[in-house]
Coordinates of C-alpha atoms in Angstrom, one line a residue:
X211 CA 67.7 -275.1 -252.3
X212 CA 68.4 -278.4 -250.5
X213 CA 66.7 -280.1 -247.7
X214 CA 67.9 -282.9 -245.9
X215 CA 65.3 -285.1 -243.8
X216 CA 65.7 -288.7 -242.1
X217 CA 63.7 -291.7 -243.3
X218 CA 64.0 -294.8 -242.0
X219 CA 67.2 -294.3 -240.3
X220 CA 68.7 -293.1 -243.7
X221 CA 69.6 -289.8 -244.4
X222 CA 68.2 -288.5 -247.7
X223 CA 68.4 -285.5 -249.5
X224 CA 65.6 -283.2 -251.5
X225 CA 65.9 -280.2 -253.6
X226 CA 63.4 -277.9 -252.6
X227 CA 63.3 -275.2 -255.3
X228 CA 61.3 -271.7 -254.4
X229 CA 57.4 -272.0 -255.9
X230 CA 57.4 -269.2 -258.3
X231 CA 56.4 -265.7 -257.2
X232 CA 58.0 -266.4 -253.9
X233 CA 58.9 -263.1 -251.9
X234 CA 62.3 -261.9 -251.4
X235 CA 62.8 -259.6 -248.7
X236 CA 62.7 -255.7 -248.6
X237 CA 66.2 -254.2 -250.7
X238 CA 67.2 -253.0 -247.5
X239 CA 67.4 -256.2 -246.3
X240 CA 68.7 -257.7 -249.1
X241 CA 71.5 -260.2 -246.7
X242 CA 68.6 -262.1 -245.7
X243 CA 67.8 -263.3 -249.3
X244 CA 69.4 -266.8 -249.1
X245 CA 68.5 -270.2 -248.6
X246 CA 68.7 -270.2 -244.0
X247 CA 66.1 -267.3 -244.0
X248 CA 63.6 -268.1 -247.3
X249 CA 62.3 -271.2 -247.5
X250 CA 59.9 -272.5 -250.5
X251 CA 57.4 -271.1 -249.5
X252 CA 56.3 -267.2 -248.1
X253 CA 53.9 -268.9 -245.5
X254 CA 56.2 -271.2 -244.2
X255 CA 59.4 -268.0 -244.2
X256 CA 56.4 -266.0 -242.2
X257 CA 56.3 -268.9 -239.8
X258 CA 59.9 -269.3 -239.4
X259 CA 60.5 -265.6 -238.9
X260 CA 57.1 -265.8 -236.0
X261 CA 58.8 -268.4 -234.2
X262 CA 62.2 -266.5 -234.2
X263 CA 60.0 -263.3 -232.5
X264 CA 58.1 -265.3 -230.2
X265 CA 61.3 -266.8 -228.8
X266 CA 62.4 -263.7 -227.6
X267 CA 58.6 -262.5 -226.2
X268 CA 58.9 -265.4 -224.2
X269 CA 61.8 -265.2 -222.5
X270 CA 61.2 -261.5 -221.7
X271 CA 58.6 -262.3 -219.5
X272 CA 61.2 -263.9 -217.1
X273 CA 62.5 -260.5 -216.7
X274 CA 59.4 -258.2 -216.7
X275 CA 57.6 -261.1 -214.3
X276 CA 60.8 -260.2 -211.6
X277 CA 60.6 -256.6 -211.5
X278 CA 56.7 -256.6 -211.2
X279 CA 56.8 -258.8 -208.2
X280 CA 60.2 -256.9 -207.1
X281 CA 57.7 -253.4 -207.2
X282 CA 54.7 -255.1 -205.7
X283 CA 57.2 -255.8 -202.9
X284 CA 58.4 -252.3 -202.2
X285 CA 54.9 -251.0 -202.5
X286 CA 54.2 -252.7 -199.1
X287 CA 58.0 -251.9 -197.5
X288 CA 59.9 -254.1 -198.6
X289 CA 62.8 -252.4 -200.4
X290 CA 65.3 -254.9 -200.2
X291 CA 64.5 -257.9 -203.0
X292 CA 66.0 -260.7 -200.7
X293 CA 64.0 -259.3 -197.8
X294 CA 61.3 -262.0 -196.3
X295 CA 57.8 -260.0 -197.6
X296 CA 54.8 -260.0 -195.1
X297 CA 51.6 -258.6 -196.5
X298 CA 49.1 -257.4 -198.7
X299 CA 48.7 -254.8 -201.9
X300 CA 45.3 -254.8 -204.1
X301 CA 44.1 -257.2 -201.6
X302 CA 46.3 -260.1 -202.5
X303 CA 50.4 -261.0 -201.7
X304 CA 53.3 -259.8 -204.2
X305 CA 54.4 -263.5 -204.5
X306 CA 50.8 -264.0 -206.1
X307 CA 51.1 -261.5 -208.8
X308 CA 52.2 -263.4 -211.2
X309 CA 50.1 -266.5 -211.2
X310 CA 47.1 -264.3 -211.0
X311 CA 48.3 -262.5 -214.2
X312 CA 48.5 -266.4 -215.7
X313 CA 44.7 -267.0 -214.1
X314 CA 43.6 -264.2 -216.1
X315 CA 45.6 -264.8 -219.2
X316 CA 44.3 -268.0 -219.2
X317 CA 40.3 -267.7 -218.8
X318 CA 40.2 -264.7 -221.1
X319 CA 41.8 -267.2 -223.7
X320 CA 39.9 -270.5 -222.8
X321 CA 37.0 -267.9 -223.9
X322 CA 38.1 -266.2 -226.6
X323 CA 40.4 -268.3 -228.4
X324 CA 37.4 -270.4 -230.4
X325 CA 35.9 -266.9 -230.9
X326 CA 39.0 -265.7 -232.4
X327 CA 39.5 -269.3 -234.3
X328 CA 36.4 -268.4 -236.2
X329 CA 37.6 -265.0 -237.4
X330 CA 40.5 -267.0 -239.0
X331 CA 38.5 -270.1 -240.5
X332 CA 34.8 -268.0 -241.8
X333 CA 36.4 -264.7 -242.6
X334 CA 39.0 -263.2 -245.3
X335 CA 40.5 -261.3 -242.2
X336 CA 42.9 -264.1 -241.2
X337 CA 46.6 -262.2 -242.0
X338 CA 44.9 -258.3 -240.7
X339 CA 44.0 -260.3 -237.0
X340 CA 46.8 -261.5 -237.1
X341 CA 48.9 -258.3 -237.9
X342 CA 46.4 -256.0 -235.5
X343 CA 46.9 -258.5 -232.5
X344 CA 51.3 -259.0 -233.2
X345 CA 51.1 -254.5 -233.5
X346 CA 49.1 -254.5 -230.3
X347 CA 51.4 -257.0 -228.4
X348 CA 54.6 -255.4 -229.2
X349 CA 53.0 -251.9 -228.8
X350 CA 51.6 -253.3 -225.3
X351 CA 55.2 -254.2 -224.5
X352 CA 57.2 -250.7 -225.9
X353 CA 54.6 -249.1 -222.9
X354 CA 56.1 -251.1 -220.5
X355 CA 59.6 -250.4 -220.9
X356 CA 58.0 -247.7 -218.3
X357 CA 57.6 -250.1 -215.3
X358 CA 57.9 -248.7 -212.3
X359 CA 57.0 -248.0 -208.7
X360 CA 54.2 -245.9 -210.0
X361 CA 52.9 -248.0 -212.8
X362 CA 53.7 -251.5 -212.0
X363 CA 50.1 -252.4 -211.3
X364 CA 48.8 -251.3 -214.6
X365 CA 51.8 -253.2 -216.6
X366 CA 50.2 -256.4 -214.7
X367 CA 47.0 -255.7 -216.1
X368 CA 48.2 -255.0 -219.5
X369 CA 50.8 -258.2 -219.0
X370 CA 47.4 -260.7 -218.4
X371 CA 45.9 -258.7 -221.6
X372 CA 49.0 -259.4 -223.7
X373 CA 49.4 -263.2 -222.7
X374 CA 46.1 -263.2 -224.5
X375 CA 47.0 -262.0 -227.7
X376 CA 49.9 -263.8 -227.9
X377 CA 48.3 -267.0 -228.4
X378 CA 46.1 -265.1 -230.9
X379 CA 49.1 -264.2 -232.9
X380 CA 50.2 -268.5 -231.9
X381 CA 46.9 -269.2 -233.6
X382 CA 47.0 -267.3 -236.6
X383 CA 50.4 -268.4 -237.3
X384 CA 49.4 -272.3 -236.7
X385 CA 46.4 -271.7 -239.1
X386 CA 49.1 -271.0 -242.1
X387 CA 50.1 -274.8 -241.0
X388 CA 47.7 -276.7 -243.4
X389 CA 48.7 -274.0 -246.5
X390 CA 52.4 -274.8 -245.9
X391 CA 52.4 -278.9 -246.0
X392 CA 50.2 -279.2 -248.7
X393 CA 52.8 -276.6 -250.2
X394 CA 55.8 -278.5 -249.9
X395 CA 54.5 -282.3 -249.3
X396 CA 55.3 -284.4 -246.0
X397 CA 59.3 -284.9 -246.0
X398 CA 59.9 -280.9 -246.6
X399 CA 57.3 -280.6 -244.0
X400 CA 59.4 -282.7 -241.3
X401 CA 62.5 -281.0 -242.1
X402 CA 60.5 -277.5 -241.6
X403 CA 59.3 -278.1 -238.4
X404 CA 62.3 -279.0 -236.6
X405 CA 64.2 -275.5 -237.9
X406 CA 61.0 -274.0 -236.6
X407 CA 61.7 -275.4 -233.2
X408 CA 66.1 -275.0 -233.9
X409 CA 65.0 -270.8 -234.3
X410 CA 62.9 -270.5 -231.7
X411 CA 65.1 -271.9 -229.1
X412 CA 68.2 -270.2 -230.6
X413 CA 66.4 -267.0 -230.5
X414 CA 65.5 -267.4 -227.0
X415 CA 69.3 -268.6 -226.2
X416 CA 70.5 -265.2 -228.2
X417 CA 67.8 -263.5 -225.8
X418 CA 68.6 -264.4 -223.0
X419 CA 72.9 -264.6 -223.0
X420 CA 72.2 -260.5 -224.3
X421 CA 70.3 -259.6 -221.3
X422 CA 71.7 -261.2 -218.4
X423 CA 75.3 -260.0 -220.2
X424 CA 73.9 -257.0 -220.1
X425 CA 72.8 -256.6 -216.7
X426 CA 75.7 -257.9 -215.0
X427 CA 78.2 -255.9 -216.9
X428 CA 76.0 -252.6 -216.0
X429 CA 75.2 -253.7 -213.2
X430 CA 71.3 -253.8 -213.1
X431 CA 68.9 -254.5 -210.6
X432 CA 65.7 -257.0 -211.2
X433 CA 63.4 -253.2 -212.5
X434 CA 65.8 -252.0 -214.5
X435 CA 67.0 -255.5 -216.7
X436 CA 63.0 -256.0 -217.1
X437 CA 63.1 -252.5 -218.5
X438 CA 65.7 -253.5 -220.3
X439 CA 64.7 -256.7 -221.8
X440 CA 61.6 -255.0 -222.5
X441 CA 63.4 -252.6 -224.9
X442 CA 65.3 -254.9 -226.4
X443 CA 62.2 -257.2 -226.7
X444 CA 60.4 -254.6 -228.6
X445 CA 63.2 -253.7 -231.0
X446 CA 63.8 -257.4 -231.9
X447 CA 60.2 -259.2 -232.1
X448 CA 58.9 -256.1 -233.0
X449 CA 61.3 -256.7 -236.8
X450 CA 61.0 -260.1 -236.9
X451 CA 57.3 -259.6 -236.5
X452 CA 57.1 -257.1 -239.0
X453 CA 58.8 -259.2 -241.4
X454 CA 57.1 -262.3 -240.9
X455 CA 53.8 -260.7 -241.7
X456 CA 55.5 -259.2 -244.5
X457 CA 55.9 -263.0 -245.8
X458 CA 52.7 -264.4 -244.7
X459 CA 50.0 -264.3 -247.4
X460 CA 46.3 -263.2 -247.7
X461 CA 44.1 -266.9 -247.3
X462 CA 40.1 -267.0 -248.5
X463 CA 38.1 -268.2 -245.3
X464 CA 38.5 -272.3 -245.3
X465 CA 34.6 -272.1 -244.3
X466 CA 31.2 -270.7 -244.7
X467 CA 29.0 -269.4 -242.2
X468 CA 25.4 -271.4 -241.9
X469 CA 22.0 -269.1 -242.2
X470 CA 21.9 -267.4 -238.8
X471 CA 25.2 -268.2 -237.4
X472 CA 27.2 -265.8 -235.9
X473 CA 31.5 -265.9 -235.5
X474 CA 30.2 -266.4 -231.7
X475 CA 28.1 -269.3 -232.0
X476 CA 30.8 -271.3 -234.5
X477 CA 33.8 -270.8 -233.0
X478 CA 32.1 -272.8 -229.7
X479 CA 30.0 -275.3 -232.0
X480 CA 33.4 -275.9 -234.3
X481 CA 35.2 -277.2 -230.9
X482 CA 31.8 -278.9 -229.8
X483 CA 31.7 -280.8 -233.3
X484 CA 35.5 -281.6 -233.2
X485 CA 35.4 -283.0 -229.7
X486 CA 31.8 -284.6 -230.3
X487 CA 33.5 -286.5 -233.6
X488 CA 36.9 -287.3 -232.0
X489 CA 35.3 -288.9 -229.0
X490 CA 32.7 -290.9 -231.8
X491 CA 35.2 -292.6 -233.7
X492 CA 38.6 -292.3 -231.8
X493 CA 37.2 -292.2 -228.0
X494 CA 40.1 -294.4 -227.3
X495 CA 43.3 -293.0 -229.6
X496 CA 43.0 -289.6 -230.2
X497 CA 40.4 -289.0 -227.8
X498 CA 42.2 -290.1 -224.5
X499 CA 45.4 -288.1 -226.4
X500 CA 43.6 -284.9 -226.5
X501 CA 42.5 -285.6 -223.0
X502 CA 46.0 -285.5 -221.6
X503 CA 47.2 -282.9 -223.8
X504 CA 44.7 -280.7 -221.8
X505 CA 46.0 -281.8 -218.3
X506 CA 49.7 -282.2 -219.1
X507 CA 50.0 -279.1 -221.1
X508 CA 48.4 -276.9 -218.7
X509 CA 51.0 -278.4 -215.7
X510 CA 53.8 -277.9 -218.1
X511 CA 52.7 -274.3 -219.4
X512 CA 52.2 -273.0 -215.9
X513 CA 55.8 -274.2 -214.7
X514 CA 57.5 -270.5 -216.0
X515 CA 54.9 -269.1 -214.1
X516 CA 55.3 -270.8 -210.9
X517 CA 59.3 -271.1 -211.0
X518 CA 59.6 -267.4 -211.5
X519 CA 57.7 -267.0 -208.8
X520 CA 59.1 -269.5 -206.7
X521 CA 63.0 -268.2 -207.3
X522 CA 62.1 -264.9 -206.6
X523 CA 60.2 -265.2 -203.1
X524 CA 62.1 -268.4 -202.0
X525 CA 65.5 -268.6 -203.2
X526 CA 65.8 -264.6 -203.2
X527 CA 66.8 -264.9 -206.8
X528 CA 66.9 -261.4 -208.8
X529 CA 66.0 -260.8 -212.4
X530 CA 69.3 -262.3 -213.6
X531 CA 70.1 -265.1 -212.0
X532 CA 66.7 -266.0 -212.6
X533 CA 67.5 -266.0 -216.3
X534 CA 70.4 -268.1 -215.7
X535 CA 68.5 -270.9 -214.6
X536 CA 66.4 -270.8 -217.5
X537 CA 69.3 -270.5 -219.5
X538 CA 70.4 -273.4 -218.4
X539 CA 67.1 -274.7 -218.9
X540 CA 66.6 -274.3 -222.4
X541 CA 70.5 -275.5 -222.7
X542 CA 69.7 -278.7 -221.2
X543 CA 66.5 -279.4 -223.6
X544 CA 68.9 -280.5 -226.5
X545 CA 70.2 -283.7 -224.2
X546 CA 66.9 -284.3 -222.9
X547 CA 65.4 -284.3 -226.8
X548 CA 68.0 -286.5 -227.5
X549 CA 67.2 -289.1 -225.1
X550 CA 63.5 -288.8 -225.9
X551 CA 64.5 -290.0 -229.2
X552 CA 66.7 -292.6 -228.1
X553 CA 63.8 -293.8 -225.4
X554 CA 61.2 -293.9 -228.3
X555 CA 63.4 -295.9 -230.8
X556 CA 64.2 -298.2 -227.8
X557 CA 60.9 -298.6 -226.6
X558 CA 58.9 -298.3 -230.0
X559 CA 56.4 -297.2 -227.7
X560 CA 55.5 -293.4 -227.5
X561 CA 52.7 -293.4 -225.2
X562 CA 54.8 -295.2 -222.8
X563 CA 57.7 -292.7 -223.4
X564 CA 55.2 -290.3 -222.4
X565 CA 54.1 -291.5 -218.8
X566 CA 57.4 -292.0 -217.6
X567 CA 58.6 -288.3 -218.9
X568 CA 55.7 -287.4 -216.9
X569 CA 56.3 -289.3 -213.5
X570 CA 59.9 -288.0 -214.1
X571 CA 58.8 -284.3 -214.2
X572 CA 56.4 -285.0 -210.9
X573 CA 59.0 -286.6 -209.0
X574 CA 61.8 -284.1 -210.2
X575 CA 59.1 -281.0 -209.1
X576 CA 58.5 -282.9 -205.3
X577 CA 62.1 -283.0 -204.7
X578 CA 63.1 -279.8 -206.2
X579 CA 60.2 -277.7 -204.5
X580 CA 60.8 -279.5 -200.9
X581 CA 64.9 -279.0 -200.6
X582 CA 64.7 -275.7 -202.1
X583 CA 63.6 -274.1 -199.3
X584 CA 65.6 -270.9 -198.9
X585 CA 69.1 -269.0 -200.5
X586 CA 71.0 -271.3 -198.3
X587 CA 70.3 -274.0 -200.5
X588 CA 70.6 -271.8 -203.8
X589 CA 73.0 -273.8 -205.6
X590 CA 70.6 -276.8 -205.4
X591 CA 69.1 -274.8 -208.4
X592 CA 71.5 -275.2 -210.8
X593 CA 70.9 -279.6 -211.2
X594 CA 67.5 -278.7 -211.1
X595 CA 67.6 -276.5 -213.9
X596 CA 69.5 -279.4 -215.6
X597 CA 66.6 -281.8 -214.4
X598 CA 64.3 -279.4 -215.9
X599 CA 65.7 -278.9 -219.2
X600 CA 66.2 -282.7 -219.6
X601 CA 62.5 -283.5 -218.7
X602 CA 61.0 -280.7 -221.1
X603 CA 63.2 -281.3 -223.9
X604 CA 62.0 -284.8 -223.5
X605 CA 58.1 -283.8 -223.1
X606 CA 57.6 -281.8 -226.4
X607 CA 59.0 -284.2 -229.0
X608 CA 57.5 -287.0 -227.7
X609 CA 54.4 -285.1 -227.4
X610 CA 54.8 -284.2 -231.4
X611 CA 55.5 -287.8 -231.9
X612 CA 52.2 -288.9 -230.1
X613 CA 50.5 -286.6 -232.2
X614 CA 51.9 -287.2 -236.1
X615 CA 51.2 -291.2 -234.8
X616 CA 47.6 -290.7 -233.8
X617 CA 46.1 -288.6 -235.8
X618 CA 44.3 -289.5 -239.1
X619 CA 46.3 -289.7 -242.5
X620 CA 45.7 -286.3 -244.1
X621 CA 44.4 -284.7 -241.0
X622 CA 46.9 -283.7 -238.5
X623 CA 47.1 -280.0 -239.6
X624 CA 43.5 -279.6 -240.0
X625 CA 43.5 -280.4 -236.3
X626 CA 46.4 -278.1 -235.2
X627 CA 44.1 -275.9 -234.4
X628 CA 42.2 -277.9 -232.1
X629 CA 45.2 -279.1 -230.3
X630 CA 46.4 -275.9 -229.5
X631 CA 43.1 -275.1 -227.9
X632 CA 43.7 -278.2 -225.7
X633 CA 46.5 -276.8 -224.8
X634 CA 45.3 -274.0 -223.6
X635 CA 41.6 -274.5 -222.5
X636 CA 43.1 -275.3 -218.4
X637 CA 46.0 -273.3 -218.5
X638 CA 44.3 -271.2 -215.7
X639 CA 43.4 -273.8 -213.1
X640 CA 47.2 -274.8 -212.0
X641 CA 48.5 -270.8 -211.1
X642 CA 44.8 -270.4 -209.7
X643 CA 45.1 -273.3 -207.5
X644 CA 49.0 -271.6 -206.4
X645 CA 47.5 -268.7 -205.8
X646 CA 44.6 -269.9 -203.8
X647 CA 47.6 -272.0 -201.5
X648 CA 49.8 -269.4 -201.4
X649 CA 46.9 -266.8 -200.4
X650 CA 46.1 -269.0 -197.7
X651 CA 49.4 -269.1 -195.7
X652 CA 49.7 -272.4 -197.5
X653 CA 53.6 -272.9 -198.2
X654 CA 55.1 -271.8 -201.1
X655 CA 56.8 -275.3 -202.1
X656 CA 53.7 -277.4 -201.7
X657 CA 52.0 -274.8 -204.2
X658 CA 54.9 -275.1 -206.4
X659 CA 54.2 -279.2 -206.4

């Protein structure tokens, strides 16, 4: 098949034949057997069709996220969604569910994740984690198509449980990374990772437009479209799943286990090393990179969290207007990647880039989160979704670019790994500290800034 890629601000293209003893899919599914769904290589198809399922995992929790907060709201008296909620269940306010749930997620995988990162790097059991956690998650989900009044409360707790294993499932996908460019080479590389992105966000688009169709055609309220998304959810990442582990292949562990070491004890020491060597001989490059990947990435992660929130207790937003705005939102990414590469070219300067996407996003949350202060002012969130959109689809790219610059010739997908760690290691802290505000009468848009 044919690639195309950009080099030097010429277009170029690359045949890209299959390696031999490449995978076709099942009989049944014999349409997909062409050049948009295989690529050269099963690991890198297994990716593709991963990113495609995690698209629409994500976006389902905008729905499920509603109606848990909608039924922690009704288990106190308030029945009607844009009703002003006083009040207490399980010892904490409805409008801190959510961020809680994030808390959680986001300890038990600042824990576990070099734990699990060891599994993948000193064991053969890379591909059956992988396929045990993806079964669990989407099994996890099917349960709670059943959300309601009387279960709500365990969905939350199984909804913290299975933010964890997605990023397992993220991990064990990213560790196929290194396999797939030394597969294909460099420029194949660069053309496979922006369809990786072009799937994921189409899939989440698809998502999305399906559900909130749905809903207002039926006419659902905020419990039954997250039962509904749920279902469809299942249904959908649970094939795409399916199928990319179908693709991915069985990998021999990349390392060996000292004398006495257990997967406990290297999973920590294999971050301790990696930060210990980074900070040695790149304290002020990749070091001070890594750095703000930590603290940007967990303000950025935690903005779903917060914004769901934040629609649904301030602007009395239901389960699908609320995934309006982030249709919008993920709309408005394409101009604002766009721009980032404009900006980058302009400037030649991606760390730059960087600090002013950042002091846009930070100046765009103080106005957003102090006029929207109520459904009078509803329509206000429409430009902020734009504003949104711009400033994230600006983030991520420049944040890849940042990354392919800095990093050592040869080694950025050996540290893949690593940096997704980063990203994850505070994720807690920023829907603790809105919880913590919010459960002390603090208001809700200074907690959202």
């Amino acid at each position: 098949m044919n690639v195309t890629y950009q080099a030097d601000g010429n277009t170029k293209e690359e045949t890209a034949t299959l390696i031999e003893g490449t995978k076709k899919c099942p009989s049944v599914l014999g349409c997909c057997n062409n050049e948009l769904m295989l690529l050269q290589v099963d690991d890198a198809t297994g990716f593709q069709l991963m990113r495609m399922a995690n698209g629409m995992v994500i976006m389902s929790n905008i729905f499920l996220s509603t109606a848990l907060i909608t039924l922690a709201k009704r288990d106190i008296g308030c029945e009607d969604e844009d009703e002003n909620c006083e009040g207490s269940v399980y010892g904490f306010k409805p409008s801190s569910l959510i961020t809680l749930i994030a808390t959680v997620t986001g300890v038990l995988s600042a824990f576990f994740l070099p734990i699990m990162g060891a599994i993948v790097d000193y064991t053969k059991y890379r591909k059956t984690l992988g396929m045990v956690t993806t079964f669990t998650l989407v099994l996890i989900q099917g349960i709670q198509i059943g959300t309601v009044q009387q279960t709500w409360f365990v969905m939350s707790i199984l909804q913290a449980f299975n933010g964890f294993l997605y990023q397992v499932v993220t991990l064990c996908a990213y560790s196929y990374l290194p396999e797939i460019s030394r597969a294909v080479g460099e420029k194949v590389m660069t053309v496979y990772s922006g369809r990786f992105y072009q799937f994921m966000f189409g899939f989440e688009s698809f998502y999305l437009i399906v559900i909130i169709g749905l809903s207002l055609v039926i006419g659902l309220d905020s419990v039954e479209t997250g039962q509904l998304g749920q279902g469809i959810d299942v249904v959908g990442s649970g094939f795409f799943y399916a199928l990319a582990w179908y693709f991915y292949t069985h990998q021999e562990p990349k390392q060996v286990l000292s004398e006495g070491q257990s997967l406990i004890s290297a999973g920590f020491q294999q971050v301790f090393t990696t930060t210990k060597g980074i900070f040695s001989h790149y304290p002020t490059t990749i070091g001070w990179f890594y750095l703000g990947v930590v603290f940007s990435e967990a303000a950025v992660n935690s903005f779903t969290t917060v914004a769901v929130t934040y629609l649904a207790e301030v602007v009395n937003f239901d389960a699908t207007y609320t995934g309006i705005v982030f249709l919008i939102v993920l709309v408005s990414t394409i101009p604002g990647s766009i721009f980032a590469s404009w900006l980058m070219k302009k400037t030649a300067s991606p760390p730059l880039c960087m600090k002013l996407c950042l002091l846009t996003f930070i100046i765009i949350n103080f106005v957003a989160f102090l006029t929207l202060t109520g459904p009078e002012v509803a329509n206000l969130t429409w430009l902020y979704a734009v504003c949104w959109g711009l400033v994230m689809g600006w983030f991520y790219p420049t944040e890849l670019n940042l990354y392919s610059h800095l990093m050592p010739k040869g080694q950025e997908a050996e540290l893949a790994g690593f940096f997704l760690y980063c990203t994850q290691i505070l994720g807690w802290l920023p829907p603790l500290i809105f919880t913590i505000m919010n459960e002390n009468g603090v208001s809700l848009s200074w907690g959202g800034i």
